[in-house]
PDB file of C-alpha atoms and ligand atoms in Angstrom:
ATOM      1  CA  MET A   1      -0.012   0.003  -0.006  1.00 56.00           C
ATOM      2  CA  ARG A   2       3.028   2.229  -0.335  1.00 57.00           C
ATOM      3  CA  ALA A   3       3.529   3.332  -3.903  1.00 55.00           C
ATOM      4  CA  GLU A   4       6.953   2.744  -5.516  1.00 51.00           C
ATOM      5  CA  PRO A   5       8.281   5.681  -7.561  1.00 59.00           C
ATOM      6  CA  THR A   6       8.467   4.019 -10.991  1.00 68.00           C
ATOM      7  CA  PHE A   7       5.592   3.138 -13.242  1.00 83.00           C
ATOM      8  CA  ARG A   8       5.041   2.444 -16.906  1.00 93.00           C
ATOM      9  CA  LEU A   9       2.228   1.044 -18.992  1.00 98.00           C
ATOM     10  CA  LYS A  10       2.221  -2.710 -19.543  1.00 98.00           C
ATOM     11  CA  ARG A  11       2.288  -4.178 -23.047  1.00 98.00           C
ATOM     12  CA  PRO A  12      -0.333  -6.798 -23.938  1.00 98.00           C
ATOM     13  CA  GLU A  13       2.198  -9.629 -23.659  1.00 98.00           C
ATOM     14  CA  GLU A  14       3.168  -8.387 -20.203  1.00 98.00           C
ATOM     15  CA  ILE A  15      -0.443  -8.311 -19.157  1.00 98.00           C
ATOM     16  CA  GLU A  16      -0.711 -11.882 -20.390  1.00 98.00           C
ATOM     17  CA  LYS A  17       2.195 -12.833 -18.061  1.00 98.00           C
ATOM     18  CA  MET A  18       0.463 -11.074 -15.189  1.00 98.00           C
ATOM     19  CA  HIS A  19      -2.687 -13.056 -16.060  1.00 98.00           C
ATOM     20  CA  THR A  20      -0.705 -16.251 -15.626  1.00 98.00           C
ATOM     21  CA  SER A  21       0.386 -15.075 -12.171  1.00 99.00           C
ATOM     22  CA  GLY A  22      -3.147 -13.999 -11.425  1.00 99.00           C
ATOM     23  CA  ARG A  23      -4.719 -17.310 -12.346  1.00 98.00           C
ATOM     24  CA  ILE A  24      -2.456 -19.153  -9.915  1.00 99.00           C
ATOM     25  CA  LEU A  25      -3.219 -16.681  -7.162  1.00 99.00           C
ATOM     26  CA  ALA A  26      -6.948 -17.063  -7.866  1.00 99.00           C
ATOM     27  CA  ALA A  27      -6.685 -20.826  -7.499  1.00 98.00           C
ATOM     28  CA  CYS A  28      -4.676 -20.390  -4.308  1.00 99.00           C
ATOM     29  CA  LEU A  29      -7.332 -18.134  -2.736  1.00 99.00           C
ATOM     30  CA  SER A  30     -10.142 -20.525  -3.785  1.00 98.00           C
ATOM     31  CA  HIS A  31      -8.229 -23.341  -2.107  1.00 98.00           C
ATOM     32  CA  LEU A  32      -7.685 -21.289   1.060  1.00 98.00           C
ATOM     33  CA  ALA A  33     -11.339 -20.214   1.229  1.00 98.00           C
ATOM     34  CA  GLU A  34     -12.385 -23.855   1.070  1.00 98.00           C
ATOM     35  CA  SER A  35      -9.891 -24.682   3.814  1.00 98.00           C
ATOM     36  CA  ILE A  36     -11.498 -22.313   6.331  1.00 98.00           C
ATOM     37  CA  ARG A  37     -13.331 -24.258   9.037  1.00 98.00           C
ATOM     38  CA  PRO A  38     -13.771 -23.939  12.771  1.00 98.00           C
ATOM     39  CA  GLY A  39     -10.595 -24.970  14.566  1.00 98.00           C
ATOM     40  CA  ILE A  40      -8.061 -24.087  11.870  1.00 98.00           C
ATOM     41  CA  THR A  41      -5.418 -21.584  12.949  1.00 98.00           C
ATOM     42  CA  THR A  42      -4.391 -18.558  10.973  1.00 98.00           C
ATOM     43  CA  LEU A  43      -0.845 -19.978  10.769  1.00 98.00           C
ATOM     44  CA  GLU A  44      -2.138 -23.220   9.202  1.00 98.00           C
ATOM     45  CA  LEU A  45      -3.783 -21.074   6.492  1.00 98.00           C
ATOM     46  CA  ASP A  46      -0.486 -19.261   5.933  1.00 98.00           C
ATOM     47  CA  ARG A  47       1.333 -22.622   5.551  1.00 98.00           C
ATOM     48  CA  GLU A  48      -1.294 -23.766   3.036  1.00 98.00           C
ATOM     49  CA  ALA A  49      -0.783 -20.595   1.012  1.00 99.00           C
ATOM     50  CA  ASP A  50       2.991 -20.855   1.109  1.00 99.00           C
ATOM     51  CA  THR A  51       2.936 -24.491  -0.021  1.00 98.00           C
ATOM     52  CA  PHE A  52       0.425 -23.824  -2.802  1.00 99.00           C
ATOM     53  CA  ILE A  53       2.443 -20.904  -4.154  1.00 99.00           C
ATOM     54  CA  ARG A  54       5.726 -22.803  -4.196  1.00 98.00           C
ATOM     55  CA  ASP A  55       4.115 -25.966  -5.631  1.00 98.00           C
ATOM     56  CA  HIS A  56       2.991 -23.838  -8.575  1.00 98.00           C
ATOM     57  CA  GLY A  57       6.543 -22.496  -9.183  1.00 98.00           C
ATOM     58  CA  CYS A  58       5.860 -19.056  -7.806  1.00 99.00           C
ATOM     59  CA  ILE A  59       7.434 -16.922  -5.042  1.00 98.00           C
ATOM     60  CA  PRO A  60       5.353 -15.841  -2.047  1.00 98.00           C
ATOM     61  CA  GLY A  61       5.374 -12.088  -2.529  1.00 98.00           C
ATOM     62  CA  PHE A  62       4.482 -10.963   0.973  1.00 98.00           C
ATOM     63  CA  LEU A  63       7.182 -12.980   2.661  1.00 98.00           C
ATOM     64  CA  GLY A  64       9.949 -10.534   3.613  1.00 98.00           C
ATOM     65  CA  TYR A  65       8.147  -7.555   2.080  1.00 97.00           C
ATOM     66  CA  TYR A  66       9.029  -4.690   4.494  1.00 95.00           C
ATOM     67  CA  ASP A  67      10.096  -7.592   6.768  1.00 96.00           C
ATOM     68  CA  TYR A  68       6.586  -9.112   6.816  1.00 97.00           C
ATOM     69  CA  PRO A  69       7.209 -12.605   8.235  1.00 97.00           C
ATOM     70  CA  ASN A  70       4.483 -14.628   6.411  1.00 98.00           C
ATOM     71  CA  SER A  71       3.075 -15.448   2.975  1.00 98.00           C
ATOM     72  CA  LEU A  72      -0.552 -14.560   3.729  1.00 98.00           C
ATOM     73  CA  CYS A  73      -2.447 -11.932   5.700  1.00 98.00           C
ATOM     74  CA  VAL A  74      -5.421 -13.224   7.756  1.00 98.00           C
ATOM     75  CA  SER A  75      -7.644 -10.604   9.280  1.00 98.00           C
ATOM     76  CA  VAL A  76     -10.533 -11.688  11.489  1.00 98.00           C
ATOM     77  CA  ASN A  77     -13.710  -9.710  12.360  1.00 98.00           C
ATOM     78  CA  GLU A  78     -12.610  -6.244  13.548  1.00 98.00           C
ATOM     79  CA  GLU A  79      -9.205  -6.746  11.911  1.00 98.00           C
ATOM     80  CA  VAL A  80      -9.198  -4.865   8.606  1.00 98.00           C
ATOM     81  CA  VAL A  81      -6.026  -5.944   6.777  1.00 98.00           C
ATOM     82  CA  HIS A  82      -2.440  -7.110   7.382  1.00 98.00           C
ATOM     83  CA  GLY A  83      -3.458  -9.592  10.120  1.00 98.00           C
ATOM     84  CA  MET A  84      -0.375 -11.657  10.986  1.00 97.00           C
ATOM     85  CA  PRO A  85      -0.890 -15.425  11.024  1.00 98.00           C
ATOM     86  CA  GLY A  86      -0.276 -17.076  14.340  1.00 97.00           C
ATOM     87  CA  SER A  87      -1.920 -19.364  16.921  1.00 98.00           C
ATOM     88  CA  ARG A  88      -5.352 -17.725  16.635  1.00 97.00           C
ATOM     89  CA  VAL A  89      -8.076 -20.318  16.109  1.00 98.00           C
ATOM     90  CA  ILE A  90     -10.867 -19.504  13.609  1.00 98.00           C
ATOM     91  CA  GLU A  91     -14.324 -20.001  15.057  1.00 98.00           C
ATOM     92  CA  GLU A  92     -17.728 -20.515  13.541  1.00 98.00           C
ATOM     93  CA  GLY A  93     -19.246 -17.137  12.612  1.00 98.00           C
ATOM     94  CA  ASP A  94     -15.891 -15.404  12.232  1.00 98.00           C
ATOM     95  CA  LEU A  95     -15.535 -13.088   9.236  1.00 98.00           C
ATOM     96  CA  VAL A  96     -12.166 -13.998   7.763  1.00 98.00           C
ATOM     97  CA  SER A  97     -10.281 -11.793   5.280  1.00 98.00           C
ATOM     98  CA  LEU A  98      -7.409 -13.351   3.306  1.00 98.00           C
ATOM     99  CA  ASP A  99      -4.862 -11.282   1.378  1.00 98.00           C
ATOM    100  CA  CYS A 100      -2.118 -12.858  -0.726  1.00 99.00           C
ATOM    101  CA  GLY A 101       0.445 -11.958  -3.311  1.00 99.00           C
ATOM    102  CA  LEU A 102       2.809 -13.957  -5.516  1.00 99.00           C
ATOM    103  CA  ILE A 103       5.430 -13.461  -8.188  1.00 98.00           C
ATOM    104  CA  LEU A 104       5.977 -15.520 -11.357  1.00 98.00           C
ATOM    105  CA  ASP A 105       8.767 -14.589 -13.811  1.00 98.00           C
ATOM    106  CA  GLY A 106       9.012 -11.227 -12.017  1.00 98.00           C
ATOM    107  CA  TRP A 107       5.327 -10.395 -12.410  1.00 98.00           C
ATOM    108  CA  TRP A 108       3.144  -9.783  -9.397  1.00 98.00           C
ATOM    109  CA  ALA A 109      -0.448 -10.688  -8.626  1.00 99.00           C
ATOM    110  CA  ASP A 110      -2.238  -9.383  -5.540  1.00 99.00           C
ATOM    111  CA  SER A 111      -5.714 -10.411  -4.435  1.00 99.00           C
ATOM    112  CA  GLY A 112      -7.864 -11.081  -1.427  1.00 98.00           C
ATOM    113  CA  LEU A 113     -11.314 -12.045  -0.270  1.00 98.00           C
ATOM    114  CA  SER A 114     -13.459 -12.285   2.816  1.00 98.00           C
ATOM    115  CA  VAL A 115     -15.559 -15.281   3.806  1.00 98.00           C
ATOM    116  CA  SER A 116     -17.630 -16.336   6.780  1.00 98.00           C
ATOM    117  CA  CYS A 117     -16.497 -19.381   8.659  1.00 98.00           C
ATOM    118  CA  GLY A 118     -19.729 -21.380   8.547  1.00 98.00           C
ATOM    119  CA  PRO A 119     -23.065 -19.624   8.377  1.00 97.00           C
ATOM    120  CA  ALA A 120     -22.783 -15.815   8.291  1.00 97.00           C
ATOM    121  CA  SER A 121     -24.570 -13.528  10.702  1.00 96.00           C
ATOM    122  CA  GLU A 122     -26.925 -11.023   9.122  1.00 96.00           C
ATOM    123  CA  GLU A 123     -24.349  -8.291   9.627  1.00 94.00           C
ATOM    124  CA  SER A 124     -21.560 -10.372   8.034  1.00 97.00           C
ATOM    125  CA  ARG A 125     -23.764 -11.394   5.106  1.00 98.00           C
ATOM    126  CA  ARG A 126     -24.664  -7.791   4.272  1.00 98.00           C
ATOM    127  CA  LEU A 127     -21.123  -6.599   4.745  1.00 98.00           C
ATOM    128  CA  LEU A 128     -19.829  -9.327   2.424  1.00 98.00           C
ATOM    129  CA  GLU A 129     -22.420  -8.580  -0.204  1.00 98.00           C
ATOM    130  CA  VAL A 130     -21.856  -4.808  -0.145  1.00 98.00           C
ATOM    131  CA  THR A 131     -18.061  -5.099  -0.241  1.00 98.00           C
ATOM    132  CA  ARG A 132     -18.104  -7.602  -3.078  1.00 98.00           C
ATOM    133  CA  GLU A 133     -20.460  -5.417  -5.073  1.00 98.00           C
ATOM    134  CA  ALA A 134     -18.350  -2.289  -4.266  1.00 98.00           C
ATOM    135  CA  LEU A 135     -15.306  -3.977  -5.773  1.00 98.00           C
ATOM    136  CA  ARG A 136     -17.333  -5.007  -8.836  1.00 98.00           C
ATOM    137  CA  ARG A 137     -18.469  -1.394  -9.322  1.00 98.00           C
ATOM    138  CA  GLY A 138     -14.957  -0.104  -8.891  1.00 98.00           C
ATOM    139  CA  ILE A 139     -13.593  -2.593 -11.437  1.00 98.00           C
ATOM    140  CA  GLU A 140     -16.340  -1.525 -13.889  1.00 98.00           C
ATOM    141  CA  GLN A 141     -14.792   1.955 -13.922  1.00 98.00           C
ATOM    142  CA  ALA A 142     -11.257   0.702 -14.820  1.00 98.00           C
ATOM    143  CA  ARG A 143     -11.534   1.457 -18.503  1.00 98.00           C
ATOM    144  CA  PRO A 144      -9.755   3.774 -20.999  1.00 98.00           C
ATOM    145  CA  GLY A 145     -10.833   7.385 -20.699  1.00 98.00           C
ATOM    146  CA  ASN A 146     -11.998   7.103 -17.130  1.00 98.00           C
ATOM    147  CA  HIS A 147     -10.014   8.501 -14.170  1.00 98.00           C
ATOM    148  CA  ILE A 148      -8.695   6.974 -10.969  1.00 98.00           C
ATOM    149  CA  GLY A 149     -11.220   9.076  -9.075  1.00 98.00           C
ATOM    150  CA  ASP A 150     -14.082   7.326 -10.917  1.00 98.00           C
ATOM    151  CA  ILE A 151     -13.076   4.019  -9.294  1.00 99.00           C
ATOM    152  CA  GLY A 152     -12.966   5.462  -5.762  1.00 98.00           C
ATOM    153  CA  HIS A 153     -16.172   7.351  -6.286  1.00 98.00           C
ATOM    154  CA  ALA A 154     -18.039   4.248  -7.445  1.00 98.00           C
ATOM    155  CA  VAL A 155     -16.782   2.282  -4.446  1.00 99.00           C
ATOM    156  CA  GLN A 156     -17.457   5.011  -1.894  1.00 98.00           C
ATOM    157  CA  ALA A 157     -20.923   5.953  -3.160  1.00 98.00           C
ATOM    158  CA  PHE A 158     -22.136   2.345  -3.108  1.00 98.00           C
ATOM    159  CA  VAL A 159     -20.680   1.585   0.317  1.00 98.00           C
ATOM    160  CA  GLU A 160     -21.970   4.742   1.976  1.00 98.00           C
ATOM    161  CA  SER A 161     -25.419   4.293   0.431  1.00 98.00           C
ATOM    162  CA  HIS A 162     -25.604   1.155   2.635  1.00 98.00           C
ATOM    163  CA  GLY A 163     -24.565   2.982   5.795  1.00 98.00           C
ATOM    164  CA  TYR A 164     -21.064   1.499   5.855  1.00 98.00           C
ATOM    165  CA  SER A 165     -17.713   3.347   5.591  1.00 98.00           C
ATOM    166  CA  VAL A 166     -14.611   2.977   3.471  1.00 98.00           C
ATOM    167  CA  VAL A 167     -11.154   2.888   5.071  1.00 98.00           C
ATOM    168  CA  ARG A 168      -9.043   5.852   3.956  1.00 98.00           C
ATOM    169  CA  ASN A 169      -5.683   5.167   5.573  1.00 97.00           C
ATOM    170  CA  TYR A 170      -4.972   2.306   3.096  1.00 98.00           C
ATOM    171  CA  VAL A 171      -5.471   2.379  -0.656  1.00 98.00           C
ATOM    172  CA  GLY A 172      -5.126   0.266  -3.731  1.00 98.00           C
ATOM    173  CA  HIS A 173      -2.201   0.650  -6.113  1.00 98.00           C
ATOM    174  CA  GLY A 174      -0.630   0.098  -9.472  1.00 98.00           C
ATOM    175  CA  ILE A 175       1.072  -3.287  -9.759  1.00 98.00           C
ATOM    176  CA  GLY A 176       3.543  -4.972 -12.141  1.00 98.00           C
ATOM    177  CA  ARG A 177       7.182  -5.887 -11.575  1.00 97.00           C
ATOM    178  CA  ASN A 178       6.614  -4.371  -8.088  1.00 96.00           C
ATOM    179  CA  MET A 179       3.628  -4.993  -5.828  1.00 97.00           C
ATOM    180  CA  HIS A 180       3.212  -1.301  -5.225  1.00 97.00           C
ATOM    181  CA  GLU A 181       3.552   1.102  -8.123  1.00 96.00           C
ATOM    182  CA  PRO A 182       1.877   4.410  -8.865  1.00 97.00           C
ATOM    183  CA  PRO A 183      -0.846   5.403  -9.028  1.00 98.00           C
ATOM    184  CA  GLN A 184      -2.512   5.027  -5.672  1.00 98.00           C
ATOM    185  CA  VAL A 185      -6.122   3.825  -5.989  1.00 98.00           C
ATOM    186  CA  PRO A 186      -8.191   5.183  -3.096  1.00 98.00           C
ATOM    187  CA  ASN A 187     -11.588   3.718  -2.275  1.00 98.00           C
ATOM    188  CA  TYR A 188     -13.038   7.218  -2.212  1.00 98.00           C
ATOM    189  CA  GLY A 189     -12.849  10.166  -4.553  1.00 98.00           C
ATOM    190  CA  ARG A 190     -14.455  12.494  -7.006  1.00 98.00           C
ATOM    191  CA  PRO A 191     -15.329  11.546 -10.603  1.00 98.00           C
ATOM    192  CA  GLY A 192     -12.973  12.823 -13.261  1.00 98.00           C
ATOM    193  CA  THR A 193     -10.040  13.393 -10.877  1.00 98.00           C
ATOM    194  CA  GLY A 194      -6.622  11.716 -10.782  1.00 97.00           C
ATOM    195  CA  ASN A 195      -4.780   9.926 -13.590  1.00 96.00           C
ATOM    196  CA  GLN A 196      -6.703   9.301 -16.746  1.00 97.00           C
ATOM    197  CA  LEU A 197      -6.663   5.573 -17.488  1.00 98.00           C
ATOM    198  CA  LYS A 198      -5.448   4.100 -20.757  1.00 98.00           C
ATOM    199  CA  PRO A 199      -4.654   0.565 -21.964  1.00 98.00           C
ATOM    200  CA  GLY A 200      -1.660  -0.794 -20.060  1.00 98.00           C
ATOM    201  CA  TYR A 201      -2.579   0.383 -16.591  1.00 98.00           C
ATOM    202  CA  VAL A 202      -2.756  -2.559 -14.190  1.00 98.00           C
ATOM    203  CA  LEU A 203      -4.348  -1.766 -10.823  1.00 98.00           C
ATOM    204  CA  ALA A 204      -4.897  -3.539  -7.553  1.00 98.00           C
ATOM    205  CA  ILE A 205      -8.342  -2.395  -6.448  1.00 99.00           C
ATOM    206  CA  GLU A 206      -9.031  -3.246  -2.829  1.00 98.00           C
ATOM    207  CA  PRO A 207     -12.039  -1.820  -0.974  1.00 98.00           C
ATOM    208  CA  MET A 208     -11.846  -2.171   2.836  1.00 98.00           C
ATOM    209  CA  VAL A 209     -15.347  -1.659   4.172  1.00 98.00           C
ATOM    210  CA  ASN A 210     -16.214  -1.118   7.830  1.00 98.00           C
ATOM    211  CA  ALA A 211     -19.612  -1.852   9.367  1.00 98.00           C
ATOM    212  CA  GLY A 212     -19.081   1.166  11.643  1.00 98.00           C
ATOM    213  CA  GLY A 213     -16.784   4.160  11.362  1.00 98.00           C
ATOM    214  CA  SER A 214     -13.855   4.453   8.927  1.00 98.00           C
ATOM    215  CA  GLU A 215     -11.198   4.953  11.637  1.00 98.00           C
ATOM    216  CA  VAL A 216      -8.532   2.298  11.982  1.00 98.00           C
ATOM    217  CA  ARG A 217      -5.359   1.781  13.987  1.00 98.00           C
ATOM    218  CA  VAL A 218      -2.385  -0.592  13.943  1.00 98.00           C
ATOM    219  CA  LEU A 219      -1.892  -3.089  16.776  1.00 97.00           C
ATOM    220  CA  ASP A 220       1.376  -3.362  18.754  1.00 96.00           C
ATOM    221  CA  ASP A 221       2.568  -6.192  16.440  1.00 95.00           C
ATOM    222  CA  GLY A 222       3.239  -3.361  13.979  1.00 96.00           C
ATOM    223  CA  TRP A 223       1.045  -4.857  11.234  1.00 97.00           C
ATOM    224  CA  THR A 224      -2.496  -5.830  12.153  1.00 97.00           C
ATOM    225  CA  VAL A 225      -4.928  -3.045  11.250  1.00 98.00           C
ATOM    226  CA  VAL A 226      -8.133  -3.007  13.332  1.00 98.00           C
ATOM    227  CA  THR A 227     -11.232  -0.780  13.403  1.00 98.00           C
ATOM    228  CA  CYS A 228     -11.207   1.751  16.261  1.00 98.00           C
ATOM    229  CA  ASP A 229     -14.820   0.962  17.116  1.00 98.00           C
ATOM    230  CA  ARG A 230     -14.151  -2.807  17.014  1.00 98.00           C
ATOM    231  CA  ARG A 231     -16.962  -3.411  14.561  1.00 98.00           C
ATOM    232  CA  ARG A 232     -16.401  -5.810  11.719  1.00 98.00           C
ATOM    233  CA  SER A 233     -14.548  -5.047   8.536  1.00 98.00           C
ATOM    234  CA  CYS A 234     -14.589  -6.786   5.126  1.00 98.00           C
ATOM    235  CA  TYR A 235     -12.221  -6.662   2.198  1.00 98.00           C
ATOM    236  CA  PHE A 236     -11.937  -7.875  -1.397  1.00 98.00           C
ATOM    237  CA  GLU A 237      -9.098  -7.239  -3.830  1.00 98.00           C
ATOM    238  CA  HIS A 238      -8.422  -7.972  -7.477  1.00 99.00           C
ATOM    239  CA  THR A 239      -5.557  -7.192  -9.842  1.00 99.00           C
ATOM    240  CA  VAL A 240      -7.202  -5.595 -12.889  1.00 99.00           C
ATOM    241  CA  ALA A 241      -5.776  -4.716 -16.322  1.00 99.00           C
ATOM    242  CA  VAL A 242      -7.148  -1.738 -18.267  1.00 98.00           C
ATOM    243  CA  THR A 243      -7.475  -2.878 -21.904  1.00 98.00           C
ATOM    244  CA  PRO A 244      -9.100  -1.373 -25.059  1.00 98.00           C
ATOM    245  CA  GLU A 245     -11.951  -3.780 -24.463  1.00 98.00           C
ATOM    246  CA  GLY A 246     -12.387  -2.645 -20.828  1.00 98.00           C
ATOM    247  CA  PRO A 247     -11.330  -4.060 -17.468  1.00 98.00           C
ATOM    248  CA  VAL A 248      -9.870  -7.603 -17.340  1.00 98.00           C
ATOM    249  CA  VAL A 249      -9.764  -9.174 -13.890  1.00 98.00           C
ATOM    250  CA  LEU A 250      -6.394 -11.022 -13.841  1.00 99.00           C
ATOM    251  CA  THR A 251      -7.161 -12.736 -10.502  1.00 99.00           C
ATOM    252  CA  LEU A 252     -10.762 -13.863 -11.255  1.00 98.00           C
ATOM    253  CA  ARG A 253     -11.639 -17.083  -9.393  1.00 98.00           C
ATOM    254  CA  ASP A 254     -13.598 -19.889 -11.091  1.00 97.00           C
ATOM    255  CA  GLU A 255     -16.534 -19.437  -8.696  1.00 95.00           C
ATOM    256  CA  GLU A 256     -16.773 -15.746  -9.659  1.00 96.00           C
ATOM    257  CA  ALA A 257     -16.634 -16.500 -13.367  1.00 92.00           C
ATOM    258  CA  ALA A 258     -19.541 -18.906 -13.039  1.00 81.00           C
TER     259      ALA A 258
HETATM  260  N1  LIG B   1      -2.581  -6.475  -0.493  1.00 64.78           N
HETATM  261  C1  LIG B   1      -1.747  -5.755   0.405  1.00 64.78           C
HETATM  262  C2  LIG B   1      -1.373  -4.468  -0.229  1.00 64.78           C
HETATM  263  O1  LIG B   1      -1.871  -4.168  -1.284  1.00 64.78           O
HETATM  264  C3  LIG B   1      -0.558  -6.572   0.806  1.00 64.78           C
HETATM  265  C4  LIG B   1       0.476  -5.953   1.662  1.00 64.78           C
HETATM  266  S1  LIG B   1       0.857  -6.999   2.947  1.00 64.78           S
HETATM  267  C5  LIG B   1       2.536  -7.205   3.035  1.00 64.78           C
HETATM  268  O2  LIG B   1      -0.694  -3.632   0.258  1.00 64.78           O
HETATM  269  F1  LIG B   1       2.716  -8.078   3.915  1.00 64.78           F
HETATM  270  F2  LIG B   1       2.960  -7.579   1.909  1.00 64.78           F
HETATM  271  F3  LIG B   1       3.075  -6.049   3.293  1.00 64.78           F
HETATM  272 CO1  LIG B   2      -2.868  -4.800  -2.689  1.00 64.78          CO
END
């Protein structure tokens, strides 16, 4: 979520390479989502992710990134993002957010999802639905001629119309040979502002949606971001290429395509 200084448009053959990375990450996240059950620890999920990534010939991108010690982020309930895997046991009814990144042939993919462990409470179900739809609406704006602000505006307007809030301290980002490249992609904004998009932009769009207020803080572990009001938070992320034909989701999972 910190933008690197360099950035250039990706050629179609480079986007195709990023799509290969993205497909593997999509399969990894589908596998992890299916692995979530009461009793599993967040560290076990991290080990599953690390093994899957290496078994598919890729490098776990998060491991060692700014000294992050794991290959997956697992954020539960009031945790927003960057939850560090450990001995925490997932329980029925938990809202679990997974965030993962990998590198293949130097090309990054970054994606994440939230899922309820077992049946979702009414609050979790609505939060999941609104956040998933907010991402879909943001992606819809990632087309030539539109601006970065159109993405954030679409996300924010939809989220706030449901009485929820978007996190402002963390934003999406360009992605390519680095995980974080310009431009930043906020989940809020005004239409027609920011960079104008053209074919070759590849963006990680990642709405973080809070049931309560938008304020967040970082725990003493230096990583885990939690809501200040301790209400639940939900998150989805995709790596998206801007092409002449419109947005192409490079990390689309089979269950979403269906
Ligand atoms: N998806 C997150 C992001 O876009 C991943 C960062 S977690 C880290 O910033 F561990 F890699 F730092
Ligand atoms: Co990201």
